[in-house]
Short mmCIF file of C-alpha atoms in Angstrom, two decimals:
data_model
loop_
_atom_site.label_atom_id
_atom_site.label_comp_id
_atom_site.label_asym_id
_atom_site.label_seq_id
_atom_site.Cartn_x
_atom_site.Cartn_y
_atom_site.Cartn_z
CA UNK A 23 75.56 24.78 37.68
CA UNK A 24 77.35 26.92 40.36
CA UNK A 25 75.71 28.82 43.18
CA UNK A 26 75.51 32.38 42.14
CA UNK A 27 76.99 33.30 45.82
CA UNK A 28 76.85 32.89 49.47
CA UNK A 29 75.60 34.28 52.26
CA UNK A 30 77.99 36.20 54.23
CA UNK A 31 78.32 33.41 56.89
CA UNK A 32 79.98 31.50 54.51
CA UNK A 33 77.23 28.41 54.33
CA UNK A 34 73.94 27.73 54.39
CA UNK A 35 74.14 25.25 57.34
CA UNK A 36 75.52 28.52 59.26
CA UNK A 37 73.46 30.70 58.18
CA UNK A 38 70.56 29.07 59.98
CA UNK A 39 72.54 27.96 62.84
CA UNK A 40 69.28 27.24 64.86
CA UNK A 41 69.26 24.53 62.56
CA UNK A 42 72.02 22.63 64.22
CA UNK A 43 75.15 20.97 62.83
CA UNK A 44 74.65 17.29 63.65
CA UNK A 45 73.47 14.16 62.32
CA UNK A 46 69.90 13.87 61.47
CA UNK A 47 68.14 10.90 62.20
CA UNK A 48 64.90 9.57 59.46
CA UNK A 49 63.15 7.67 62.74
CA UNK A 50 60.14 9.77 61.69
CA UNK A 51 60.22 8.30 58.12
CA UNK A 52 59.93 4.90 59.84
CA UNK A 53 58.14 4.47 63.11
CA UNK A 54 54.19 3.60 63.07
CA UNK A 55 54.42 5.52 66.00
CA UNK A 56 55.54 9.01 65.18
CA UNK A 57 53.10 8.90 62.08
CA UNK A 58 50.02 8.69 63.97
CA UNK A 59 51.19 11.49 66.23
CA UNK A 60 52.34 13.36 63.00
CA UNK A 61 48.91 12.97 61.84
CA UNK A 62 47.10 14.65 64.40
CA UNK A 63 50.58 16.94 65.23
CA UNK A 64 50.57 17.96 61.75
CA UNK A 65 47.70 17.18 58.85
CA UNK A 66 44.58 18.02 61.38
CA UNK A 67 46.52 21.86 62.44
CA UNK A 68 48.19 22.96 59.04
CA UNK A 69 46.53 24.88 56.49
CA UNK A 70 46.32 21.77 53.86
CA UNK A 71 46.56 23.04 50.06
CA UNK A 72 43.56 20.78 47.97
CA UNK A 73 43.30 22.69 44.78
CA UNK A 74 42.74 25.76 42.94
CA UNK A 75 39.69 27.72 42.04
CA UNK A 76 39.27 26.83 38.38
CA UNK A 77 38.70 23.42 39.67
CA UNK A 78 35.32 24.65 40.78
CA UNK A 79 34.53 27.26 38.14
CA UNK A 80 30.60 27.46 38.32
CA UNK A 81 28.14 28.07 41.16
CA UNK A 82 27.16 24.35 42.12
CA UNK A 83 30.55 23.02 41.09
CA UNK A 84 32.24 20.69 43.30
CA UNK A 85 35.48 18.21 43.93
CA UNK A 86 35.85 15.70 46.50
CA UNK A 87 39.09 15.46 48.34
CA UNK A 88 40.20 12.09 49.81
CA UNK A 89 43.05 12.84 52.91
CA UNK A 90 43.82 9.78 54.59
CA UNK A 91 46.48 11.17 56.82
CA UNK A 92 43.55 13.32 58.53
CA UNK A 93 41.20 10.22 58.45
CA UNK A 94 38.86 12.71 56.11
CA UNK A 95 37.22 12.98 53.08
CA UNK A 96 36.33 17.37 52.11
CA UNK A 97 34.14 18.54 49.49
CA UNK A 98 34.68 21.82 48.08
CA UNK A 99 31.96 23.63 46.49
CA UNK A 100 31.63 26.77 45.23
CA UNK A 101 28.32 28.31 46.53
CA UNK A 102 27.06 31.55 46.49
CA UNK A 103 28.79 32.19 49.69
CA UNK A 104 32.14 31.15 48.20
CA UNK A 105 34.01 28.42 47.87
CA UNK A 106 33.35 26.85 51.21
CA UNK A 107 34.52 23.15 52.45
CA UNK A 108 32.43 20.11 54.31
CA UNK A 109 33.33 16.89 55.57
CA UNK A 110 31.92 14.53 53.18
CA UNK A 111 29.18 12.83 55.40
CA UNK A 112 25.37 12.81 55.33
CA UNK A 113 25.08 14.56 58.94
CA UNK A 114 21.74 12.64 59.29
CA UNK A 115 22.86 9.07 58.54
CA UNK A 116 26.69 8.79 58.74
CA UNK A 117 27.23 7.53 55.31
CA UNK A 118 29.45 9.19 52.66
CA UNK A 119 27.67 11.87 50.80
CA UNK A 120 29.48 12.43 47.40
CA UNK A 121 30.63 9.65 45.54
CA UNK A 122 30.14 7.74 41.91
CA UNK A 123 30.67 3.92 41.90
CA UNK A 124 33.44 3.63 44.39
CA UNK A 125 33.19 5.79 47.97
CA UNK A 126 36.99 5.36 48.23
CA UNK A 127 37.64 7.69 44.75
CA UNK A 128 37.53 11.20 44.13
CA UNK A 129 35.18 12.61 42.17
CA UNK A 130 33.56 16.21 40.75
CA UNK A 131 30.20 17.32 39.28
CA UNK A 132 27.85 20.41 39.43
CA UNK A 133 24.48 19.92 41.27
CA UNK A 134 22.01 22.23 43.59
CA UNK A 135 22.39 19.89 46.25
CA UNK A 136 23.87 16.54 47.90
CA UNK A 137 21.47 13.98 48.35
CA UNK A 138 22.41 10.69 50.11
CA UNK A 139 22.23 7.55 48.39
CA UNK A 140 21.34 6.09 51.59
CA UNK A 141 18.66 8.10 53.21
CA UNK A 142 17.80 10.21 50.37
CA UNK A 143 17.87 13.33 52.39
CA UNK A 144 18.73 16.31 50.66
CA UNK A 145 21.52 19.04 51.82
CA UNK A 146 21.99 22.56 49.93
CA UNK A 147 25.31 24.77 50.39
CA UNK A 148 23.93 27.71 49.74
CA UNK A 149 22.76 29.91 51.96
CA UNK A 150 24.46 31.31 55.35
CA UNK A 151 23.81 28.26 57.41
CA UNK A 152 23.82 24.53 55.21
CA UNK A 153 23.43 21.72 57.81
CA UNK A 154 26.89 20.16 56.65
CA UNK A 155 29.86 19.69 58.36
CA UNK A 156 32.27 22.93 57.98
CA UNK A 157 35.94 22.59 57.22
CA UNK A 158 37.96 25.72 57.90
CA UNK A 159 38.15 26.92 54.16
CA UNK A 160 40.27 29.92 52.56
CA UNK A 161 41.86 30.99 49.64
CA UNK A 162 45.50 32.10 48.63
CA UNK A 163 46.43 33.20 44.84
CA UNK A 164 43.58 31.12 43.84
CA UNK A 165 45.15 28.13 45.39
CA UNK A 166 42.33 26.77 48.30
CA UNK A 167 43.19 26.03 51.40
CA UNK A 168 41.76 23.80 54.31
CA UNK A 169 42.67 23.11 57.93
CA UNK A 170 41.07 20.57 59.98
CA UNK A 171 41.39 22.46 63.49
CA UNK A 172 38.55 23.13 65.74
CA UNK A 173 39.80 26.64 65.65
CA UNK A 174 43.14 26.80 63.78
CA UNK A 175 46.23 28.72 65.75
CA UNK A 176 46.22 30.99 62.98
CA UNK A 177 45.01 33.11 59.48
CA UNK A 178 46.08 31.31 56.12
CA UNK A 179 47.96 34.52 54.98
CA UNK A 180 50.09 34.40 58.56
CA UNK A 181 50.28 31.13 58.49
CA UNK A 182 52.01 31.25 54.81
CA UNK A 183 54.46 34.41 55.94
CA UNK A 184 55.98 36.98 53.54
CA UNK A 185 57.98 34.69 51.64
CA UNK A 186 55.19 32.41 50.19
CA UNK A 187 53.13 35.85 49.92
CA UNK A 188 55.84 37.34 47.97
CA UNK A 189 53.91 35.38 45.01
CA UNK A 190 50.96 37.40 45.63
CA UNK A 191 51.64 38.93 42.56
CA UNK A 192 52.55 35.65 40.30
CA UNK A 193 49.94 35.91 37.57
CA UNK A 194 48.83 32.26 38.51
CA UNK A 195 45.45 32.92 37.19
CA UNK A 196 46.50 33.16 33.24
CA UNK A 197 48.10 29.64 33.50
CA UNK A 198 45.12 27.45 33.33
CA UNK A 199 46.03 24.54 31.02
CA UNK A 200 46.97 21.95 33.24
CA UNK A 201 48.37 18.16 32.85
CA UNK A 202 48.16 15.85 35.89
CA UNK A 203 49.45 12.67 37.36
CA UNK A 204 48.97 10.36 40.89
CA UNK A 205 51.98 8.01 41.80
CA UNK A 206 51.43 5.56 44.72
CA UNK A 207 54.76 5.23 46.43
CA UNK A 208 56.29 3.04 49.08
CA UNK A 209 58.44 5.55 51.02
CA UNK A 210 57.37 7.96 53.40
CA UNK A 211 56.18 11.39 52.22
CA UNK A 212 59.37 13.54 54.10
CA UNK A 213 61.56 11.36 52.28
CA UNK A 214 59.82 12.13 48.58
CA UNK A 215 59.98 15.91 49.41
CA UNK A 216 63.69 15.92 50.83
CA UNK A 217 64.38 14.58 47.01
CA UNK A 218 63.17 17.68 45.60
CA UNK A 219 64.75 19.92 48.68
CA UNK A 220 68.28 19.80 46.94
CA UNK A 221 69.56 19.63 43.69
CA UNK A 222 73.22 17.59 43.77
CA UNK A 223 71.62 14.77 43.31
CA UNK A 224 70.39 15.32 39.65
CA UNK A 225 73.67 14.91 37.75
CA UNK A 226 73.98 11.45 39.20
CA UNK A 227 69.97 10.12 38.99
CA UNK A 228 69.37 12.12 36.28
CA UNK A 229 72.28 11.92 33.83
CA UNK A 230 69.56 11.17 30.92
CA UNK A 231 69.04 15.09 30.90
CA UNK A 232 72.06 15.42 28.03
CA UNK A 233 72.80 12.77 25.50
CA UNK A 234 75.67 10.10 26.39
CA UNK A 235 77.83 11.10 24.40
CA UNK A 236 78.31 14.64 25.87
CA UNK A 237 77.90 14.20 29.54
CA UNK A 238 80.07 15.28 31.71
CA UNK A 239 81.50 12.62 34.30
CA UNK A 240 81.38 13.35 37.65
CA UNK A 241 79.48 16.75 36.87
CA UNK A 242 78.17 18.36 39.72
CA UNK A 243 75.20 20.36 40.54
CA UNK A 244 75.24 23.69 43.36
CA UNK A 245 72.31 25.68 43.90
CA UNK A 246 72.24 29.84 44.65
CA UNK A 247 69.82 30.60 47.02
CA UNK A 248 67.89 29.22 49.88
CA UNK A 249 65.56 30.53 52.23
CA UNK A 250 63.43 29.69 55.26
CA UNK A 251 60.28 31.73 56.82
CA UNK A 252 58.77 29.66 59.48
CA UNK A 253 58.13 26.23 58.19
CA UNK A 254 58.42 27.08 54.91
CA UNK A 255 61.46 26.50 52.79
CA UNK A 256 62.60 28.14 49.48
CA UNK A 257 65.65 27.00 46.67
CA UNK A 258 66.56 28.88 43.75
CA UNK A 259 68.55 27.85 40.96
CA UNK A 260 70.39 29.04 38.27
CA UNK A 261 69.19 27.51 34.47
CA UNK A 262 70.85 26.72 31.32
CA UNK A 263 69.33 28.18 28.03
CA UNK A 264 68.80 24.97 26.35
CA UNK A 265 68.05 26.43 23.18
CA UNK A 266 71.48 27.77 23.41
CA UNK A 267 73.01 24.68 23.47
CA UNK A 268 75.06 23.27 20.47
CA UNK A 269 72.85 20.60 18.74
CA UNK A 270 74.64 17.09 20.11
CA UNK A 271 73.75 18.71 23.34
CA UNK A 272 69.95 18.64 22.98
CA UNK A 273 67.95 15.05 22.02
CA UNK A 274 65.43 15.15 18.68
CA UNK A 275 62.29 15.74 20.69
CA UNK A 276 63.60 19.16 21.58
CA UNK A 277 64.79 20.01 18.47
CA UNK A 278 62.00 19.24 17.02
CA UNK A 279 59.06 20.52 19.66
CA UNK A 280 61.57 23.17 21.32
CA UNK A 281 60.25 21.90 24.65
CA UNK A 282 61.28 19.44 27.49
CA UNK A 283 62.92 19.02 31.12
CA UNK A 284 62.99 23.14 31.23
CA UNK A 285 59.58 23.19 29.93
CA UNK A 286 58.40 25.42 26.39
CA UNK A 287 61.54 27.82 25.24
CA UNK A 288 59.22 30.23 24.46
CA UNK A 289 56.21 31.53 26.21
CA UNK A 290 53.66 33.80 26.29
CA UNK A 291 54.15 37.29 27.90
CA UNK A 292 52.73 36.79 31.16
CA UNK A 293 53.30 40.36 32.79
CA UNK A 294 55.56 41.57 35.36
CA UNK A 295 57.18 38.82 37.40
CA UNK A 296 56.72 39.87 41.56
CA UNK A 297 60.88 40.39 42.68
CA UNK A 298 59.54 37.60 45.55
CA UNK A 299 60.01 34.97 42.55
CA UNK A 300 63.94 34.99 42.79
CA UNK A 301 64.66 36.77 46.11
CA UNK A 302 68.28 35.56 45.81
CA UNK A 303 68.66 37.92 42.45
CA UNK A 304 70.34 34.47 40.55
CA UNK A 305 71.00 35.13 37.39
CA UNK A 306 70.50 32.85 34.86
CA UNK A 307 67.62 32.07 37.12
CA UNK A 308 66.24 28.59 36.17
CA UNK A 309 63.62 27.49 38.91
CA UNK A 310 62.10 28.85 42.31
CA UNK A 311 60.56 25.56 44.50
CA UNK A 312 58.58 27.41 47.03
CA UNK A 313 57.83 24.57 49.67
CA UNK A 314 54.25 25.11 51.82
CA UNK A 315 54.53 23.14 55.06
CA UNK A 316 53.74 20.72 55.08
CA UNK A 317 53.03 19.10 51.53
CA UNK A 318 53.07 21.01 48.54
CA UNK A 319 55.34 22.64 46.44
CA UNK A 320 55.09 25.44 44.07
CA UNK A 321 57.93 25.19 41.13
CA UNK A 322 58.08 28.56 39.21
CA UNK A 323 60.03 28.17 35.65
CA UNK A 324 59.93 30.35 33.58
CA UNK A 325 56.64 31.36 31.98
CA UNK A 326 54.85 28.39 34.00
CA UNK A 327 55.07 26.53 37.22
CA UNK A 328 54.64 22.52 38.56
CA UNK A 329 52.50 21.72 41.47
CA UNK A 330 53.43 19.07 44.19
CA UNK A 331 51.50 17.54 46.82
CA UNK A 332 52.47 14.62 49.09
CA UNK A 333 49.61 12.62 51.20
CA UNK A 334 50.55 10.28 53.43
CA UNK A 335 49.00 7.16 53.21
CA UNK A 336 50.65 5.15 56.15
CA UNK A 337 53.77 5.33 58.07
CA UNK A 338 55.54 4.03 54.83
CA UNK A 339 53.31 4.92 52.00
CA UNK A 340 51.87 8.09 50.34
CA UNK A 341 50.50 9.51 47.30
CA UNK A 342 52.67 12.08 45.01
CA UNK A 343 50.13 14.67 42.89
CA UNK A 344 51.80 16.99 40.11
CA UNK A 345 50.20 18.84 38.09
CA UNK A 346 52.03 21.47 35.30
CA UNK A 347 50.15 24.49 34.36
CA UNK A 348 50.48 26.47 31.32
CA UNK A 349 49.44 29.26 29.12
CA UNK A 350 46.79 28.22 26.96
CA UNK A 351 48.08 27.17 23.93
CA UNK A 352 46.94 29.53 21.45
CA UNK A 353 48.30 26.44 18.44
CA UNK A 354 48.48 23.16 18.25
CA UNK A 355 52.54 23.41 17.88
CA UNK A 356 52.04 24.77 21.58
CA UNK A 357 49.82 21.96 22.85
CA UNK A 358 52.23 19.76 21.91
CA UNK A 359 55.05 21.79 23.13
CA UNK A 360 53.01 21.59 27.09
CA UNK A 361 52.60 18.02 26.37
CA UNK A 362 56.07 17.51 25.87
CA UNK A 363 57.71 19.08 28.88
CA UNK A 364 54.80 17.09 30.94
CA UNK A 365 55.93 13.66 29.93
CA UNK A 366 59.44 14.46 30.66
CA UNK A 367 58.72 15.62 33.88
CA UNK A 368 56.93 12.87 34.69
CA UNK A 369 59.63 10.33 33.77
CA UNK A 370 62.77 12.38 36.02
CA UNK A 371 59.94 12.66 38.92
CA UNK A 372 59.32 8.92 38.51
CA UNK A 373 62.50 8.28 38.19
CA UNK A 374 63.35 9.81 42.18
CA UNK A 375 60.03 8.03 42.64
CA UNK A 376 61.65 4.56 41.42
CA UNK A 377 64.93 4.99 43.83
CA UNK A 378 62.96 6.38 46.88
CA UNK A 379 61.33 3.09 47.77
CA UNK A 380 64.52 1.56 48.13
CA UNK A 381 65.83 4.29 50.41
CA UNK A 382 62.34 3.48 52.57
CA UNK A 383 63.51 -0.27 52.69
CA UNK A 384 67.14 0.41 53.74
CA UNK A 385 66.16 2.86 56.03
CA UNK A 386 63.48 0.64 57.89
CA UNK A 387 66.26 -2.01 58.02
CA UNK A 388 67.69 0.05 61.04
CA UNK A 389 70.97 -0.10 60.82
CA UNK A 390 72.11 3.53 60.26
CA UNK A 391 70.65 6.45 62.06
CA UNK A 392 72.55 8.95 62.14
CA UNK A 393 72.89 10.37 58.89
CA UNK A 394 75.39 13.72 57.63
CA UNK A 395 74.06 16.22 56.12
CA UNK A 396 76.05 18.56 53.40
CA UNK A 397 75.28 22.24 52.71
CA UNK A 398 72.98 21.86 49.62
CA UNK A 399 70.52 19.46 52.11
CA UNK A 400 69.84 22.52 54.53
CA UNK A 401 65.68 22.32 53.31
CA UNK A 402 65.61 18.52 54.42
CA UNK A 403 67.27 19.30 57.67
CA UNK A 404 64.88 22.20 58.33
CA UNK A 405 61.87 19.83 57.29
CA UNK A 406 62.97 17.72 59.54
CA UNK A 407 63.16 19.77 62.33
CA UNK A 408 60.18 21.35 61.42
CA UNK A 409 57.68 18.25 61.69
CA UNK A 410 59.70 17.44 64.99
CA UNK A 411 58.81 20.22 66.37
CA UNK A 412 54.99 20.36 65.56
CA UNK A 413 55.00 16.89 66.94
CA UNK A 414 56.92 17.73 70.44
CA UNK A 415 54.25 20.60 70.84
CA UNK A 416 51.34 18.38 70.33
CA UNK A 417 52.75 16.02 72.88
CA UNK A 418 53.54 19.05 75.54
CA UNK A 419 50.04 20.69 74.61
CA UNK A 420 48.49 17.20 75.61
CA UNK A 421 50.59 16.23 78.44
CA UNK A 422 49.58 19.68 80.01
CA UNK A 423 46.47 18.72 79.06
CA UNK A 424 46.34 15.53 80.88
CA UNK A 425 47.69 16.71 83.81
CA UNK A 426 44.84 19.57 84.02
CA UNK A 427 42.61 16.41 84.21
#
């Protein structure tokens, strides 16, 4: 695919010259050191996507959220106040309040109140005032939001900016049917997200998206549009019409479900689609990856979208959620058709999650650094930057601190 045009600068790279020019070094994908600073930098002052409302559907309802890179563990509940958040801890006895079998696991139920297993003492959510621990809780779009500040620096809808809030529109709410999966990964979660941040690799990793016998060698993949708006990043790409392919071009599953890699070639009439979608006007438009700093991912498609999240588990290891949400399928050819494009995504995602472990290894081997970066990897360089830069003001914001003291 070819970029539908350019900006006027003639680049990408220059058309966000505060971006810079240079090498980028991946030190922050391998020093101990820069994670636990990131954590703190990063994971306890962003606004921290954790779900959407119809995980919580009924009053009473409730999931439990396990974020490691915070050192926290949330519960979200929907009460009749809301849909609030806690820290999961019995505020009389310090032990973990929600939990089935194993404390370390997520879980979700319905009750009218949490009652320690250790001290039996009961605590209700409802009301103005519950004695639990408050986490900083709002909602986007139906997508709910956390942030672990004392008083966070700002409001979820300025923190997201007008480009993420150009989906305010996206009929999110209609695509309920939803397939998920958890991979455990040994690489560091920047270097996961920079693999879906540009698209030129996918000819090369991916080649298994045609048959053999009609790929193209050497093909090469450009994307139209991207777009930054604070610490958020935004690609666009054009899309073939699969079903308009000759037949050698498509593999029997499609032919025969009419769904894959692109997802269902035909779905339901979901309304007006907000312009905010495909700023960049592509056309064919294929897929908008709308990129929330710090860790999750919105992928519109046509007709339905994916859902990325990346939690760090150590300097080195994290935990990749996706989730694909669809219409709800009105027949069982349509179940199957969702299924389908879900299993193939979850192969090609595995598939960058396979090679990205060995990028971790080489890169903690230390003997590159300085790595050059090509106009289609603009998004990692601004993620990049990005983190860098939350991390330097943490470290100014507590060396003042310090010297106050």
């Amino acid at each position: 695919m070819q970029r539908s045009g350019r900006p006027a600068e003639g680049s990408w790279t220059e058309h966000y010259p505060q971006l810079g020019t240079g090498p980028v070094s991946f030190t922050d994908s391998t020093s101990r050191e820069f994670y636990e600073v990131e954590r703190e930098a990063v994971f306890k002052r962003a606004w921290l996507n954790i779900g959407r409302v119809d995980e919580v559907p009924a009053l009473g309802s409730y999931v439990t959220k396990e974020i490691e890179a915070a050192g926290a563990s949330v519960i979200v509940v929907r009460s009749d106040q809301g849909i609030r958040a806690y820290h999961n801890i019995c505020p009389r006895c310090a032990t973990k309040l929600a939990w089935r079998d194993y404390p370390d696991r997520e879980t979700a139920g319905q009750c009218q109140e949490f009652r320690c297993k250790r001290c039996r003492r009961s605590h209700g959510f409802d009301g103005a005032n519950p004695d639990l621990v408050g986490v900083h809780c709002d909602i986007w779009n139906g997508f709910i939001f956390i942030n672990f500040a004392a008083e966070p620096r700002q409001g979820l809808r300025d923190f997201l900016g007008p480009m993420v809030t150009g989906l305010d529109d996206y009929p999110f709410e209609k695509l309920t049917e939803r397939y998920d999966w958890v991979a455990h990964n040994n690489s560091n979660w920047k270097i996961f997200a920079d693999a879906f941040q540009e698209y030129y690799h996918v000819p090369a990793l991916h080649s298994q998206q045609v048959p053999a016998a009609v790929r193209v060698p050497d093909a090469g993949f450009t994307c139209g549009h991207f777009q930054l708006d604070g610490p958020h990043r935004l690609v666009s790409t054009a899309g073939r019409r699969r079903w308009l392919l000759p037949p050698e071009y498509m593999y029997p599953i499609e032919r025969a479900t009419r769904s894959g890699l692109v997802g269902p070639w035909e779905t339901p009439d979901i309304g007006d689609i907000p312009a905010g979608v495909n700023p960049g006007g592509i056309e064919p438009w294929g897929i908008s990856n709308f990129q929330i700093f710090p860790n999750t991912e919105i992928l519109i498609y046509g007709g339905w979208y994916l859902l990325y999240r990346y939690w760090p588990t150590s300097y080195n290891t994290h935990r990749f959620e996706a989730h694909t949400y669809f219409h709800p399928a009105r027949t069982v050819r349509e179940r199957i058709e969702h299924e389908v494009a879900s299993v193939v995504l979850k192969e090609f995602a595995l598939q960058d999650a396979g090679m990205l472990g060995g990028t971790q290894a080489a890169l903690e081997y230390g003997i590159v650094d300085d790595f050059p970066l090509n106009d289609q990897e603009i998004l990692v360089r601004h993620l990049h930057k990005v983190v860098g830069d939350w991390v330097d003001d943490y470290r100014s914001d507590h060396a003042d601190a310090g010297a106050l003291r």
